[in-house]
MMTF fields as JSON, N, C-alpha, C and O atoms, coordinates in Angstrom:
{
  "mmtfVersion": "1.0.0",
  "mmtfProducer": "UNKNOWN",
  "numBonds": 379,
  "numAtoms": 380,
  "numGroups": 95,
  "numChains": 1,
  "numModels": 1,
  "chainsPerModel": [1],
  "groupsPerChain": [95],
  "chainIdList": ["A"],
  "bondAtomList": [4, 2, 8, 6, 12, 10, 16, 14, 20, 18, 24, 22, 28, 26, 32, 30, 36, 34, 40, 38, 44, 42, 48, 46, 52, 50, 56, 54, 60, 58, 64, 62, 68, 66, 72, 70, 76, 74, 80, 78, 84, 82, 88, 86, 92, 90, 96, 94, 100, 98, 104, 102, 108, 106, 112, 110, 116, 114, 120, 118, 124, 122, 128, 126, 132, 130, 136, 134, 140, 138, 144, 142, 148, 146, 152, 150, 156, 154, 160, 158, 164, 162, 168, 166, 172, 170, 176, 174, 180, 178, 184, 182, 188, 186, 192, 190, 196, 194, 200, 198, 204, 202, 208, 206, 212, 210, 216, 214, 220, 218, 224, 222, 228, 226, 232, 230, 236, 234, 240, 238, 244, 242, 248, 246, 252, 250, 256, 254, 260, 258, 264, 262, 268, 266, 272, 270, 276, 274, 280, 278, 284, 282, 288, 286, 292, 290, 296, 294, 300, 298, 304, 302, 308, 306, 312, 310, 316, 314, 320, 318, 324, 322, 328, 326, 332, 330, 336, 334, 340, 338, 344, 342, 348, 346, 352, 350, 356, 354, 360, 358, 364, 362, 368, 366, 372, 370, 376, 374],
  "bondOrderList": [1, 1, 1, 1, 1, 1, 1, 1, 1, 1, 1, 1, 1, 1, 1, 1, 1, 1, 1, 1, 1, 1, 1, 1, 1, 1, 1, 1, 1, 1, 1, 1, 1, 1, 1, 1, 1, 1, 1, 1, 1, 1, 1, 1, 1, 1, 1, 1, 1, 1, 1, 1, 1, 1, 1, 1, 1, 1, 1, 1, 1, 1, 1, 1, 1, 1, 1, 1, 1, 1, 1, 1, 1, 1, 1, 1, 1, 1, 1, 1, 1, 1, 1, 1, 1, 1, 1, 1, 1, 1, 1, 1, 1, 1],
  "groupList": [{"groupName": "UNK", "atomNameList": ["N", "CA", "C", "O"], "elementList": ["N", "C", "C", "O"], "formalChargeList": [0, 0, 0, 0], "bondAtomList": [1, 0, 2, 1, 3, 2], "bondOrderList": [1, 1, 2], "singleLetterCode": "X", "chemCompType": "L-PEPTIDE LINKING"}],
  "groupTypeList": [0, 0, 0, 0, 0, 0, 0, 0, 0, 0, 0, 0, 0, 0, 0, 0, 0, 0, 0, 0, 0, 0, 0, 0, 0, 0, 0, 0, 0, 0, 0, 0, 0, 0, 0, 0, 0, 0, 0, 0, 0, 0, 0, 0, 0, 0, 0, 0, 0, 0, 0, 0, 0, 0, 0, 0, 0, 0, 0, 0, 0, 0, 0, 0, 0, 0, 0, 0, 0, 0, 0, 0, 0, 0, 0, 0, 0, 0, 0, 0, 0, 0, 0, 0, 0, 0, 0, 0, 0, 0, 0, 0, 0, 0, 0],
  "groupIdList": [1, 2, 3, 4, 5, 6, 7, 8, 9, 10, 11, 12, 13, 14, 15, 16, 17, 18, 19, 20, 21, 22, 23, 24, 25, 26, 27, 28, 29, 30, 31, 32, 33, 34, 35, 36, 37, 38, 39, 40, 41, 42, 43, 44, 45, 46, 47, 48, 49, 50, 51, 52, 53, 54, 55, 56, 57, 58, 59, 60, 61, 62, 63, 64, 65, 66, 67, 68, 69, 70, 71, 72, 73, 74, 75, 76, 77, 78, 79, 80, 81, 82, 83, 84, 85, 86, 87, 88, 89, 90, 91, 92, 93, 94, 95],
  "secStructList": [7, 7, 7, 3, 3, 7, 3, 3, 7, 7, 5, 7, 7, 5, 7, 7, 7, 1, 1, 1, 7, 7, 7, 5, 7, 7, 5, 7, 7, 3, 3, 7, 1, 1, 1, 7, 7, 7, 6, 6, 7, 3, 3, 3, 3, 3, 3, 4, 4, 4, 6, 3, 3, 3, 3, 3, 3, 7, 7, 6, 6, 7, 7, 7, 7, 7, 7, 1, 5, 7, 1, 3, 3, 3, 3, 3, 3, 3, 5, 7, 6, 6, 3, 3, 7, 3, 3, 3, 3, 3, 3, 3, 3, 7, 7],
  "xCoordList": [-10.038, -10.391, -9.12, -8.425, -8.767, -8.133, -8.347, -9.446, -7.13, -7.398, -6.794, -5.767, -7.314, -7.356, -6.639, -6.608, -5.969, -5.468, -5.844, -5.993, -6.012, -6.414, -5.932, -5.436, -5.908, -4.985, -6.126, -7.278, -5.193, -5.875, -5.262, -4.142, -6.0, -5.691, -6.146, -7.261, -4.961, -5.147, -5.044, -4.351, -5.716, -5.538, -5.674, -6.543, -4.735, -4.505, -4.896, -4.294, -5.515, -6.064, -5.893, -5.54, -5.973, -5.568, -6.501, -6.474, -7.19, -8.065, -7.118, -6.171, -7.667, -7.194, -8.411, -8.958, -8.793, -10.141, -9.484, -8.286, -10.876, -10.386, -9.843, -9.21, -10.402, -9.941, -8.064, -7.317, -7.678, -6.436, -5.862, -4.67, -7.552, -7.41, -7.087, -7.393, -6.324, -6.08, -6.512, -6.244, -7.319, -7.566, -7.262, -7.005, -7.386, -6.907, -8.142, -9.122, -8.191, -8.754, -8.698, -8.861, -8.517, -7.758, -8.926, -9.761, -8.878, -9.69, -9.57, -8.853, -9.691, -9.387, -9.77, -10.488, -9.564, -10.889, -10.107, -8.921, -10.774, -10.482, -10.835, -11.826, -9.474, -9.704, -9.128, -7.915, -9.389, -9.017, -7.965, -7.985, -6.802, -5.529, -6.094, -5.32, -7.266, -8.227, -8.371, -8.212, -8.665, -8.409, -10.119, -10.396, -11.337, -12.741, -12.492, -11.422, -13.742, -13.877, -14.369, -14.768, -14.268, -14.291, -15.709, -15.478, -16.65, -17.763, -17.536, -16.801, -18.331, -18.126, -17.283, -17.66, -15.229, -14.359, -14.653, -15.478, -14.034, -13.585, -12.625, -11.534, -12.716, -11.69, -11.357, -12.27, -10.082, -9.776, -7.968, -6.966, -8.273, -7.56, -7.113, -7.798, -5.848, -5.491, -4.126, -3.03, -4.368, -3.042, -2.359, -2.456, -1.884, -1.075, -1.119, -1.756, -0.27, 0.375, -1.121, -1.076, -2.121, -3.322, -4.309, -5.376, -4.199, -4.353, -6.043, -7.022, -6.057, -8.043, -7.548, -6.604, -8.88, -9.278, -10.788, -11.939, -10.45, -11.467, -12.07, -11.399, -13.294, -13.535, -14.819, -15.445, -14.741, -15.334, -15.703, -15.295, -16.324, -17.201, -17.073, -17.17, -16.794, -16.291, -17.818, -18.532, -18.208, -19.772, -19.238, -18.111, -20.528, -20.721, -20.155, -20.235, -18.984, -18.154, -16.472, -15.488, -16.588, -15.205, -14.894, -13.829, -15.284, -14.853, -14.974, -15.807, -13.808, -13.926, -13.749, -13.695, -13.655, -12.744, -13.637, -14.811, -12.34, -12.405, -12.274, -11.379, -12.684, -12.556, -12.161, -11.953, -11.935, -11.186, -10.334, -10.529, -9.28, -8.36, -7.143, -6.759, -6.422, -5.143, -4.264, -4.693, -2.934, -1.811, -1.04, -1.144, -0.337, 0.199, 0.431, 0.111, 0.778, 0.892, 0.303, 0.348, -0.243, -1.655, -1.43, -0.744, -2.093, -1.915, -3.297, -4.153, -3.269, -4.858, -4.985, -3.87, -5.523, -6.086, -7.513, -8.608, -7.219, -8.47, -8.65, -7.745, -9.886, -10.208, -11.472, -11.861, -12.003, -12.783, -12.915, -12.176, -14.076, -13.84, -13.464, -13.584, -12.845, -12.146, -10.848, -10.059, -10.716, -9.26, -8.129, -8.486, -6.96, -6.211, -5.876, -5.581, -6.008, -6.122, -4.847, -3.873, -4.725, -3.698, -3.609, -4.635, -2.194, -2.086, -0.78, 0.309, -1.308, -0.668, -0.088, -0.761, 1.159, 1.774, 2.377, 3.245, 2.191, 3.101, 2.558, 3.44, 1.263, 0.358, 0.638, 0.214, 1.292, 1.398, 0.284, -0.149, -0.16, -1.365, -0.797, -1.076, -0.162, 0.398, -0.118, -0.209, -0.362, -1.125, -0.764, -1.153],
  "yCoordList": [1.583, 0.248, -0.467, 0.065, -1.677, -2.305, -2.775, -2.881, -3.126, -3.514, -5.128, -5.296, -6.214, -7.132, -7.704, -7.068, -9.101, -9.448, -10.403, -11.489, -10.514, -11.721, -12.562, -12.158, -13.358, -14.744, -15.623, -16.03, -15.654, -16.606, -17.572, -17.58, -18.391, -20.312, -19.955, -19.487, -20.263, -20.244, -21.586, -22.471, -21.711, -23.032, -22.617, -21.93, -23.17, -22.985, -24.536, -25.594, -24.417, -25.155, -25.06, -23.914, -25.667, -25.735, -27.117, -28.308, -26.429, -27.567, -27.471, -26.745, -28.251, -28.378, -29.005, -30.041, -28.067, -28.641, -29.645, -29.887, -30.345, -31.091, -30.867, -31.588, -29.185, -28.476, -28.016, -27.629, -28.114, -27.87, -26.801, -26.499, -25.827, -24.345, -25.006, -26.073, -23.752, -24.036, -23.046, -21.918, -23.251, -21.963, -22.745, -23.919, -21.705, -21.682, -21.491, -20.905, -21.914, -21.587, -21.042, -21.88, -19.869, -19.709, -19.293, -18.414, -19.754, -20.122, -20.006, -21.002, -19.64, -19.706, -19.261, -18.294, -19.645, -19.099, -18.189, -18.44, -16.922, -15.789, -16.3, -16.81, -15.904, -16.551, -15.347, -15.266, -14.8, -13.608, -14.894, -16.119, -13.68, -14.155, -15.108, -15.674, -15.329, -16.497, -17.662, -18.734, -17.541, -18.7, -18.554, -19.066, -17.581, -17.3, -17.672, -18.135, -17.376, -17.319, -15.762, -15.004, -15.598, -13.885, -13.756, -13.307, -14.078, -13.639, -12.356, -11.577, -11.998, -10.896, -10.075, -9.013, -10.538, -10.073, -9.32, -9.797, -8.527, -8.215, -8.679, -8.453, -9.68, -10.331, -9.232, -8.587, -9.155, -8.494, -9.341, -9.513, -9.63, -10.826, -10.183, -10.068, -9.713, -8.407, -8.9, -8.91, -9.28, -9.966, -8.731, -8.343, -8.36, -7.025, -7.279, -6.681, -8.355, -8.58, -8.499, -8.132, -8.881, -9.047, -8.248, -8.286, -6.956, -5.862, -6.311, -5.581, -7.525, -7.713, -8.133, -8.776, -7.325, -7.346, -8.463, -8.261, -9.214, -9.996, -9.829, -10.114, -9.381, -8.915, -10.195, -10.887, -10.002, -11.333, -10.867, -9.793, -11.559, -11.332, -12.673, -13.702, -12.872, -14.347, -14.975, -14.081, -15.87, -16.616, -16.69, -16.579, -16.928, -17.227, -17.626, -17.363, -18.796, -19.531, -19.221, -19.945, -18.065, -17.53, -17.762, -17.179, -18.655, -18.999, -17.973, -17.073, -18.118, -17.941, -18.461, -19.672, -17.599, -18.167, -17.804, -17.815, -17.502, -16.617, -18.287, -19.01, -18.635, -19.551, -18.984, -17.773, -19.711, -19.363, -18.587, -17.711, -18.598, -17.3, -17.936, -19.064, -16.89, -17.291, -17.911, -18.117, -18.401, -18.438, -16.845, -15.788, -17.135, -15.824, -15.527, -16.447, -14.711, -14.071, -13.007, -12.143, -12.869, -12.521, -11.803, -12.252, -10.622, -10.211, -9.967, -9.4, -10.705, -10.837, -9.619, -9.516, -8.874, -8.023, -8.139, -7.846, -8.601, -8.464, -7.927, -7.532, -7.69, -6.228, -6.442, -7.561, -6.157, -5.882, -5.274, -5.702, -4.165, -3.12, -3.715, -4.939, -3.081, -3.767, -4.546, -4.757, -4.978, -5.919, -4.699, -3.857, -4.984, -4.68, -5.335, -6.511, -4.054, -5.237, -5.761, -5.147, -7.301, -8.022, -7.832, -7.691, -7.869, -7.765, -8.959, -8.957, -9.91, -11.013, -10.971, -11.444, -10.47, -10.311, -11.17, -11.73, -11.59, -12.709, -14.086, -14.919, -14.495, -15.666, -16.258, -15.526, -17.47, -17.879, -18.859, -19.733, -18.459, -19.306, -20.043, -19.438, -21.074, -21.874, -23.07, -24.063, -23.135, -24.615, -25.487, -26.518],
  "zCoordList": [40.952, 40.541, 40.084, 39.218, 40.632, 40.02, 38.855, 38.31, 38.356, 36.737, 36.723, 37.382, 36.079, 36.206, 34.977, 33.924, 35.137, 33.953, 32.814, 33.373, 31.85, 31.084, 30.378, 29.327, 30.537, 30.089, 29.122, 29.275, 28.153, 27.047, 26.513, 26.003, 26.631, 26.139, 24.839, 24.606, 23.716, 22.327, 21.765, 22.267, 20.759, 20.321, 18.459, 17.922, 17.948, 16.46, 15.639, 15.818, 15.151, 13.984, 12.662, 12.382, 11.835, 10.062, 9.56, 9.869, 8.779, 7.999, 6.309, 6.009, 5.688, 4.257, 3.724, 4.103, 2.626, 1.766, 0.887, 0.738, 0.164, -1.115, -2.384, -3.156, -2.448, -3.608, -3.148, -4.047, -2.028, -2.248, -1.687, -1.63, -0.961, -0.583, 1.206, 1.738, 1.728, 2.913, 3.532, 3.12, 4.721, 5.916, 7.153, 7.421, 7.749, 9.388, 10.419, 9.961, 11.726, 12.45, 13.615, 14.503, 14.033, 15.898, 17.03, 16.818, 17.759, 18.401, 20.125, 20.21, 21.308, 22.629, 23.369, 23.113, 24.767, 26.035, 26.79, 27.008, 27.307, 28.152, 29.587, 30.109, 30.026, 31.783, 32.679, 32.486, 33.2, 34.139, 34.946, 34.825, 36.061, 36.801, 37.776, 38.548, 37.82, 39.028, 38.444, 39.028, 37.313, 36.322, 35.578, 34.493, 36.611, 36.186, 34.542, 34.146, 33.575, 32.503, 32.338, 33.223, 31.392, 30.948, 29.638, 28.516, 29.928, 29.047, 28.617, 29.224, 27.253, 26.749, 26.362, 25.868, 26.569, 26.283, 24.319, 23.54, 24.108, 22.932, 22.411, 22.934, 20.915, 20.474, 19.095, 18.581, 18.665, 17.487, 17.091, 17.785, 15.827, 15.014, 13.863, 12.847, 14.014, 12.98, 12.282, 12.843, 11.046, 9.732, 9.134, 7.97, 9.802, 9.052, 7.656, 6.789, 7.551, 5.977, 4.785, 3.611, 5.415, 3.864, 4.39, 3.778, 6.139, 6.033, 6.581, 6.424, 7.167, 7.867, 9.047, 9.507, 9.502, 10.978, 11.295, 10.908, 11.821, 12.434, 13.917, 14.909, 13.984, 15.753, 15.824, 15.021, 17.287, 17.771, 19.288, 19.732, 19.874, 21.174, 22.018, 21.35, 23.892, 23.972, 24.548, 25.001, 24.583, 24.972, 26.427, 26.911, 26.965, 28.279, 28.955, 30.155, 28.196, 28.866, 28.533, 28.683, 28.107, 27.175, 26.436, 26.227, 25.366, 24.326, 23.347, 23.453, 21.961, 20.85, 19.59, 19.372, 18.743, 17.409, 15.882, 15.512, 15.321, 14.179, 13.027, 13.464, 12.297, 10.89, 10.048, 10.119, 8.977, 7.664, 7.512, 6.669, 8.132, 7.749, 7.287, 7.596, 6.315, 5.5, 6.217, 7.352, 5.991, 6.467, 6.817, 6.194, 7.926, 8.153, 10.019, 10.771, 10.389, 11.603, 11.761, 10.885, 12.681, 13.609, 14.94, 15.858, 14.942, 16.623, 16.78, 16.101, 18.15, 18.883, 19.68, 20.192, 19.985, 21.227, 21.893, 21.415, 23.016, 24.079, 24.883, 25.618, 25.079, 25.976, 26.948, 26.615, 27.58, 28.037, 29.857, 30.744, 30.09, 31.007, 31.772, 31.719, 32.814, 34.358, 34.227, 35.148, 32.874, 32.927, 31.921, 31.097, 32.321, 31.404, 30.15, 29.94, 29.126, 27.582, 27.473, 27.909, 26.701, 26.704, 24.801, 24.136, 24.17, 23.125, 22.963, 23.538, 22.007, 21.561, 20.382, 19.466, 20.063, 18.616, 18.053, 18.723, 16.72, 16.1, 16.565, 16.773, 16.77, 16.688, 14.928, 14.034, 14.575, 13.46, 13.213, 13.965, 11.753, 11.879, 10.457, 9.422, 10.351, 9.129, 8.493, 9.214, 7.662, 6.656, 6.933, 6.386]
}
């Protein structure tokens, strides 16, 4: 079986509340080397530095995205059977 590749459109976001607190949002669609969409990929959103893992699942249409998360840098890994997993290190997610 060939193994297929996955390419992901990331998109980084930053809200700022009224109280002053800041989170982040990252967010992006799984597209196999055809450009298809990738339902059901495995998302995992891992902050070394404050040591959480965020996992996530992509909808029908590939989408994802994890909310509220700190400031910091981020490595994404996605997976799912038939493709080769892609690992994204050093995603900065900044206020």
């Amino acid at each position: 079986m060939m193994l297929r590749t996955i390419v992901l459109c990331l998109t980084l976001g930053t809200a700022v509340a009224t109280s002053q607190v800041t989170t982040a949002r990252m967010e992006g669609t799984v597209l196999d080397n055809a450009g298809a969409l990738v339902p059901g990929a495995q998302i995992e959103v891992l902050n070394p530095g404050e040591r959480q893992t965020f996992k996530t699942i992509t909808d029908d249409k590939g989408y994802w995205a994890v909310p509220s998360l700190v400031s910091g840098n981020y490595k994404v890994t996605i997976a799912h059977p038939g493709f080769k997993t892609e690992v994204l290190p050093n995603r900065s997610e900044e206020r």
